[in-house]
Coordinates of C-alpha atoms in Angstrom, one line a residue:
Chain A
X1 CA 0.0 0.0 0.0
X2 CA 1.4 3.3 -1.1
X3 CA 1.1 6.2 1.4
X4 CA 2.7 9.7 1.6
X5 CA 2.4 12.1 4.5
X6 CA 3.5 15.7 4.7
X7 CA 4.9 17.2 7.8
X8 CA 6.1 20.7 8.8
X9 CA 5.0 24.0 10.3
X10 CA 1.5 25.2 9.8
X11 CA 2.6 28.8 10.3
X12 CA 5.7 30.6 9.1
X13 CA 6.6 34.3 9.3
X14 CA 7.4 36.4 6.2
X15 CA 11.0 36.1 5.1
X16 CA 11.4 32.8 7.0
X17 CA 12.4 29.5 5.3
X18 CA 9.8 26.7 5.0
X19 CA 11.0 23.1 5.4
X20 CA 8.5 20.3 4.6
X21 CA 9.1 16.6 4.9
X22 CA 7.3 13.9 2.9
X23 CA 7.5 10.5 4.5
X24 CA 6.4 7.7 2.3
X25 CA 5.9 3.9 2.3
X26 CA 5.0 1.2 -0.2
X27 CA 7.6 2.1 -2.7
X28 CA 11.3 3.0 -2.8
X29 CA 13.1 5.9 -4.5
X30 CA 16.3 3.8 -4.6
X31 CA 15.6 0.8 -6.6
X32 CA 12.7 1.6 -8.9
X33 CA 12.0 4.2 -11.5
X34 CA 10.1 6.5 -9.2
X35 CA 10.1 10.2 -8.3
X36 CA 8.5 12.3 -5.6
X37 CA 7.3 15.8 -6.2
X38 CA 5.7 18.7 -4.5
X39 CA 2.6 20.5 -5.6
X40 CA 0.8 23.3 -3.9
X41 CA -2.7 24.8 -4.0
X42 CA -3.3 28.3 -2.7
X43 CA -6.8 28.7 -1.2
X44 CA -9.4 28.9 -4.1
X45 CA -6.7 28.7 -6.7
X46 CA -5.2 26.2 -9.1
X47 CA -2.6 23.4 -8.5
X48 CA 1.0 24.5 -9.0
X49 CA 3.8 22.1 -9.4
X50 CA 6.9 23.1 -7.5
X51 CA 9.7 20.5 -7.6
X52 CA 10.6 16.8 -8.2
X53 CA 13.4 14.5 -7.4
X54 CA 14.2 11.2 -9.0
X55 CA 16.1 8.0 -8.1
X56 CA 19.3 9.4 -9.4
X57 CA 19.0 12.6 -7.3
X58 CA 18.2 14.7 -10.3
X59 CA 16.2 17.7 -9.3
X60 CA 13.6 19.6 -11.3
X61 CA 12.0 22.9 -10.4
X62 CA 9.3 25.2 -11.6
X63 CA 10.7 28.1 -13.5
X64 CA 9.9 31.1 -11.5
X65 CA 10.5 29.7 -8.0
X66 CA 13.7 27.9 -8.8
X67 CA 15.9 30.3 -6.9
X68 CA 13.9 29.8 -3.7
X69 CA 13.4 26.0 -3.8
X70 CA 15.5 23.0 -2.9
X71 CA 14.5 19.4 -2.9
X72 CA 16.4 16.4 -1.4
X73 CA 15.9 12.9 -0.4
X74 CA 16.9 10.3 2.1
X75 CA 16.4 7.0 0.4
X76 CA 17.1 4.9 3.5
X77 CA 14.4 6.8 5.5
X78 CA 11.9 7.1 2.6
X79 CA 11.8 10.8 3.0
X80 CA 11.9 13.8 0.6
X81 CA 12.5 17.3 1.9
X82 CA 11.4 20.5 0.3
X83 CA 12.8 23.9 1.4
X84 CA 11.5 27.2 0.2
X85 CA 13.3 30.3 1.3
X86 CA 12.0 33.8 1.8
X87 CA 8.3 32.9 2.3
X88 CA 5.7 35.5 1.4
X89 CA 2.0 35.7 2.4
X90 CA 1.2 34.7 -1.3
X91 CA 2.9 31.4 -0.6
X92 CA 0.1 30.5 1.8
X93 CA -1.2 27.2 0.4
X94 CA -1.8 23.5 0.9
X95 CA 1.4 21.7 0.0
X96 CA 1.2 18.2 -1.2
X97 CA 3.8 15.6 -1.9
X98 CA 3.0 13.0 -4.6
X99 CA 4.5 10.0 -6.3
X100 CA 5.4 10.0 -9.9
X101 CA 6.4 6.8 -11.6
X102 CA 8.9 7.3 -14.3
X103 CA 11.9 9.4 -15.1
X104 CA 13.1 12.2 -17.3
X105 CA 13.0 9.9 -20.3
X106 CA 9.3 9.1 -19.7
X107 CA 7.3 11.1 -17.2
X108 CA 4.0 9.9 -15.9
X109 CA 1.2 11.4 -13.9
X110 CA 1.2 11.9 -10.1
X111 CA -0.6 8.7 -9.0
X112 CA -0.5 8.8 -5.2
X113 CA -0.8 12.0 -3.1
X114 CA -0.4 12.8 0.5
X115 CA -3.3 14.5 2.4
X116 CA -1.5 17.8 2.2
X117 CA -0.5 20.4 4.8
X118 CA -1.8 23.9 5.0
X119 CA 1.0 26.4 5.5
X120 CA 0.0 29.9 6.3
X121 CA 2.5 32.8 6.0
X122 CA 1.7 35.5 8.4
X123 CA 3.4 37.7 10.9
Chain B
X1 CA 6.7 26.5 -20.2
X2 CA 3.6 24.8 -21.6
X3 CA 0.5 26.7 -20.7
X4 CA -2.6 24.8 -19.9
X5 CA -6.0 26.4 -20.4
X6 CA -9.5 25.0 -19.6
X7 CA -13.0 25.8 -20.6
X8 CA -15.5 26.5 -19.3
X9 CA -14.5 27.9 -15.9
X10 CA -17.6 26.3 -14.4
X11 CA -20.7 24.4 -15.5
X12 CA -23.8 23.1 -14.0
X13 CA -25.4 19.9 -15.3
X14 CA -28.5 18.0 -14.3
X15 CA -28.1 14.7 -12.6
X16 CA -27.7 12.0 -15.2
X17 CA -26.7 14.4 -17.9
X18 CA -23.4 14.8 -19.6
X19 CA -20.7 17.2 -18.6
X20 CA -17.9 18.1 -20.9
X21 CA -14.7 19.9 -20.0
X22 CA -12.0 21.1 -22.4
X23 CA -8.3 21.4 -21.9
X24 CA -5.8 23.0 -24.3
X25 CA -2.0 23.0 -24.1
X26 CA 0.1 25.7 -25.7
X27 CA 2.2 23.0 -27.4
X28 CA 1.7 19.4 -28.3
X29 CA 2.1 16.9 -25.4
X30 CA 2.2 13.9 -27.8
X31 CA 5.5 12.1 -27.4
X32 CA 7.3 10.9 -30.5
X33 CA 9.1 8.3 -28.5
X34 CA 6.1 6.5 -27.0
X35 CA 3.3 7.9 -29.2
X36 CA 1.3 8.8 -26.1
X37 CA -0.2 12.1 -24.9
X38 CA 1.3 13.1 -21.6
X39 CA -1.9 14.5 -20.2
X40 CA -3.7 13.7 -17.0
X41 CA -7.0 14.7 -15.4
X42 CA -7.5 15.1 -11.7
X43 CA -10.6 15.5 -9.5
X44 CA -10.3 18.0 -6.7
X45 CA -12.6 18.0 -3.7
X46 CA -12.4 20.3 -0.6
X47 CA -10.3 18.8 2.1
X48 CA -9.1 15.9 0.0
X49 CA -5.9 15.5 -2.1
X50 CA -6.2 15.5 -5.8
X51 CA -7.4 12.2 -7.3
X52 CA -5.9 11.0 -10.5
X53 CA -8.7 10.0 -12.8
X54 CA -7.1 9.6 -16.2
X55 CA -3.6 9.4 -17.5
X56 CA -2.2 9.3 -21.0
X57 CA -5.2 11.4 -22.0
X58 CA -7.6 8.5 -22.1
X59 CA -6.5 5.7 -19.7
X60 CA -8.8 5.5 -16.6
X61 CA -7.1 4.7 -13.3
X62 CA -8.2 1.6 -11.5
X63 CA -11.5 2.1 -9.7
X64 CA -12.5 5.2 -11.7
X65 CA -16.1 4.8 -12.9
X66 CA -16.4 4.3 -16.7
X67 CA -18.6 7.4 -16.9
X68 CA -15.3 9.4 -16.9
X69 CA -14.0 9.4 -20.4
X70 CA -10.8 11.2 -21.6
X71 CA -10.2 12.0 -25.2
X72 CA -8.1 14.1 -27.5
X73 CA -4.6 14.3 -28.8
X74 CA -1.8 16.8 -29.4
X75 CA -3.0 20.1 -27.9
X76 CA -6.7 19.6 -27.4
X77 CA -8.3 17.3 -24.8
X78 CA -11.7 16.6 -23.3
X79 CA -13.0 15.1 -20.1
X80 CA -16.5 13.8 -20.4
X81 CA -18.6 12.7 -17.4
X82 CA -21.1 10.6 -19.2
X83 CA -23.9 10.7 -16.6
X84 CA -23.3 13.1 -13.8
X85 CA -23.7 11.8 -10.3
X86 CA -23.9 13.8 -7.1
X87 CA -20.5 12.6 -6.0
X88 CA -19.0 14.1 -9.2
X89 CA -19.4 17.7 -7.9
X90 CA -15.8 18.9 -7.8
X91 CA -13.2 20.9 -9.7
X92 CA -11.4 19.1 -12.5
X93 CA -7.9 20.0 -13.6
X94 CA -5.8 18.8 -16.5
X95 CA -2.0 18.5 -16.3
X96 CA 0.7 18.0 -18.8
X97 CA 3.6 15.8 -17.9
X98 CA 5.3 16.0 -21.3
X99 CA 8.1 18.1 -20.0
X100 CA 9.2 20.0 -16.9
X101 CA 8.0 22.3 -15.6
X102 CA 4.9 20.3 -15.2
X103 CA 1.8 22.6 -15.5
X104 CA -1.8 22.3 -14.5
X105 CA -4.9 23.9 -16.0
X106 CA -6.8 26.4 -13.9
X107 CA -9.6 24.0 -13.2
X108 CA -13.2 23.7 -14.1
X109 CA -15.9 23.6 -11.4
X110 CA -18.8 21.1 -12.0
X111 CA -22.0 21.6 -10.1
X112 CA -25.5 20.1 -10.2
X113 CA -28.1 22.2 -11.9

């Protein structure tokens, strides 16, 4: 059974750095052609893909947030960590981690998602 | 970046009637290597994570009712809900996974008339 769960702070202050952890089970990032990515959804707005990491530690980022994002993984602990620097109120959103089977040669859809974590940016 | 657009923004359909949602990509998402359209449809409900309904433009995920039908190729795609049920009230979003950065459509809200 594949599961993913996001953890991290529910509230961050403007200019702070957000660190979110995705802990997953039911698959491995080490031995299969799998990736884990992050997607966010501001209240009442559309989904927005943020970042992705694959088995080989290749990192992919959305264009306009690339300078603020960093994604990493700990294969032995089945965890993926996303950091976003210099948080603004407009970054208030539900942040999801999701599994993506495949690789840069053949992407696939996000098939399993965590429940999401609402992160509010406010002083 | 590939821009995804959807139409309409929202629609209201009577129970049992058909709902049709359109999705357009700014460039083709048809791969020349696997001859597949890298296009997915998700169902979004409040308080729940997105649910993958259809991948490869027309392949239903396991457990998805057969009233959900995906079609289209290249840059133009359609999600049809063949006979709307009450539990289908949601926002539906398309996504291209042809290339990074992956991009989603703005979503189409489906309600009961």
